[in-house]
Amino acid sequence: RRQFRPIGRRTVWLHPIYIDDMVEALMRCGARAEAVGECFHLAGREPVPLAGLADAIARAGGTRTARGYIPLPAARAAAAVGERLPPNLRQSAPLTRGRVDFLTHSRIYDVTKAEQRLDFAAATDLRSGAAHSVDWYRGEGYL
């Protein structure tokens, strides 16, 4: 809906991975004996600020992100209201406590183990992954 805005002023970092890269990494896990019983962090080329991810998705869709941010106290208040909705309406609430938590906490992963043991590094950069994803959503009629 072109309404996304980060919550709060603090930069939140994410480490997205394009689905084809994830599948490649999982295939390597299944094909390599040294992967049995191991745990790997699988992530894209580099962490990106949440606002940068939103911008890449917006650009891929031919639009821009909305300006500004949502103050954290306002987001928490909206989430509290969302939590009080009946279960059948809660799903469509723009913010819940879980969504606020998700959108305000960084997630950066050390992918060294996957690089060393699986010889895996994500091939798809953020811009290309966002473009491919938007194309898929359009092709499926979701956009």
PDB file of C-alpha atoms in Angstrom, residues 3-62:
ATOM      1  CA  GLN A   3       2.666   3.132   3.494  1.00  0.00           C
ATOM      2  CA  PHE A   4       5.652   1.398   5.094  1.00  0.00           C
ATOM      3  CA  ARG A   5       7.702   3.474   7.504  1.00  0.00           C
ATOM      4  CA  PRO A   6      10.391   2.271   9.905  1.00  0.00           C
ATOM      5  CA  ILE A   7       9.491   2.316  13.593  1.00  0.00           C
ATOM      6  CA  GLY A   8      11.644   4.572  15.746  1.00  0.00           C
ATOM      7  CA  ARG A   9      14.798   6.431  14.842  1.00  0.00           C
ATOM      8  CA  ARG A  10      17.224   3.597  15.601  1.00  0.00           C
ATOM      9  CA  THR A  11      18.573   1.780  12.538  1.00  0.00           C
ATOM     10  CA  VAL A  12      17.363  -1.812  12.394  1.00  0.00           C
ATOM     11  CA  TRP A  13      19.567  -4.205  10.439  1.00  0.00           C
ATOM     12  CA  LEU A  14      18.302  -7.281   8.602  1.00  0.00           C
ATOM     13  CA  HIS A  15      20.148  -9.946   6.653  1.00  0.00           C
ATOM     14  CA  PRO A  16      17.750 -11.074   3.909  1.00  0.00           C
ATOM     15  CA  ILE A  17      18.465 -13.873   1.463  1.00  0.00           C
ATOM     16  CA  TYR A  18      16.865 -14.399  -1.935  1.00  0.00           C
ATOM     17  CA  ILE A  19      14.869 -17.637  -2.129  1.00  0.00           C
ATOM     18  CA  ASP A  20      16.931 -19.171  -4.946  1.00  0.00           C
ATOM     19  CA  ASP A  21      20.085 -18.647  -2.874  1.00  0.00           C
ATOM     20  CA  MET A  22      18.403 -20.236   0.142  1.00  0.00           C
ATOM     21  CA  VAL A  23      17.430 -23.259  -1.947  1.00  0.00           C
ATOM     22  CA  GLU A  24      21.009 -23.547  -3.245  1.00  0.00           C
ATOM     23  CA  ALA A  25      22.357 -23.502   0.319  1.00  0.00           C
ATOM     24  CA  LEU A  26      19.839 -26.136   1.452  1.00  0.00           C
ATOM     25  CA  MET A  27      20.732 -28.349  -1.515  1.00  0.00           C
ATOM     26  CA  ARG A  28      24.386 -28.115  -0.484  1.00  0.00           C
ATOM     27  CA  CYS A  29      23.426 -29.092   3.053  1.00  0.00           C
ATOM     28  CA  GLY A  30      21.685 -32.174   1.703  1.00  0.00           C
ATOM     29  CA  ALA A  31      24.550 -33.128  -0.592  1.00  0.00           C
ATOM     30  CA  ARG A  32      27.499 -32.784   1.794  1.00  0.00           C
ATOM     31  CA  ALA A  33      28.270 -35.318   4.483  1.00  0.00           C
ATOM     32  CA  GLU A  34      30.041 -32.654   6.561  1.00  0.00           C
ATOM     33  CA  ALA A  35      26.725 -30.810   6.897  1.00  0.00           C
ATOM     34  CA  VAL A  36      24.967 -33.671   8.716  1.00  0.00           C
ATOM     35  CA  GLY A  37      24.074 -32.639  12.258  1.00  0.00           C
ATOM     36  CA  GLU A  38      25.379 -29.105  11.749  1.00  0.00           C
ATOM     37  CA  CYS A  39      23.599 -25.769  12.026  1.00  0.00           C
ATOM     38  CA  PHE A  40      24.294 -23.002   9.530  1.00  0.00           C
ATOM     39  CA  HIS A  41      23.292 -19.364   9.310  1.00  0.00           C
ATOM     40  CA  LEU A  42      22.157 -18.768   5.741  1.00  0.00           C
ATOM     41  CA  ALA A  43      21.852 -15.146   4.766  1.00  0.00           C
ATOM     42  CA  GLY A  44      22.381 -12.804   1.857  1.00  0.00           C
ATOM     43  CA  ARG A  45      25.540 -11.034   0.827  1.00  0.00           C
ATOM     44  CA  GLU A  46      25.394  -8.378   3.504  1.00  0.00           C
ATOM     45  CA  PRO A  47      23.145  -6.909   6.182  1.00  0.00           C
ATOM     46  CA  VAL A  48      20.954  -4.012   5.133  1.00  0.00           C
ATOM     47  CA  PRO A  49      19.041  -1.390   7.112  1.00  0.00           C
ATOM     48  CA  LEU A  50      15.311  -2.117   7.212  1.00  0.00           C
ATOM     49  CA  ALA A  51      14.702   1.214   5.479  1.00  0.00           C
ATOM     50  CA  GLY A  52      17.132   0.125   2.728  1.00  0.00           C
ATOM     51  CA  LEU A  53      15.269  -3.149   2.258  1.00  0.00           C
ATOM     52  CA  ALA A  54      11.973  -1.277   2.006  1.00  0.00           C
ATOM     53  CA  ASP A  55      13.542   1.126  -0.484  1.00  0.00           C
ATOM     54  CA  ALA A  56      14.860  -1.736  -2.651  1.00  0.00           C
ATOM     55  CA  ILE A  57      11.423  -3.363  -2.701  1.00  0.00           C
ATOM     56  CA  ALA A  58       9.703  -0.056  -3.496  1.00  0.00           C
ATOM     57  CA  ARG A  59      12.131   0.705  -6.332  1.00  0.00           C
ATOM     58  CA  ALA A  60      11.644  -2.782  -7.766  1.00  0.00           C
ATOM     59  CA  GLY A  61       7.921  -2.086  -7.727  1.00  0.00           C
ATOM     60  CA  GLY A  62       8.371   1.250  -9.481  1.00  0.00           C
TER      61      GLY A  62
END
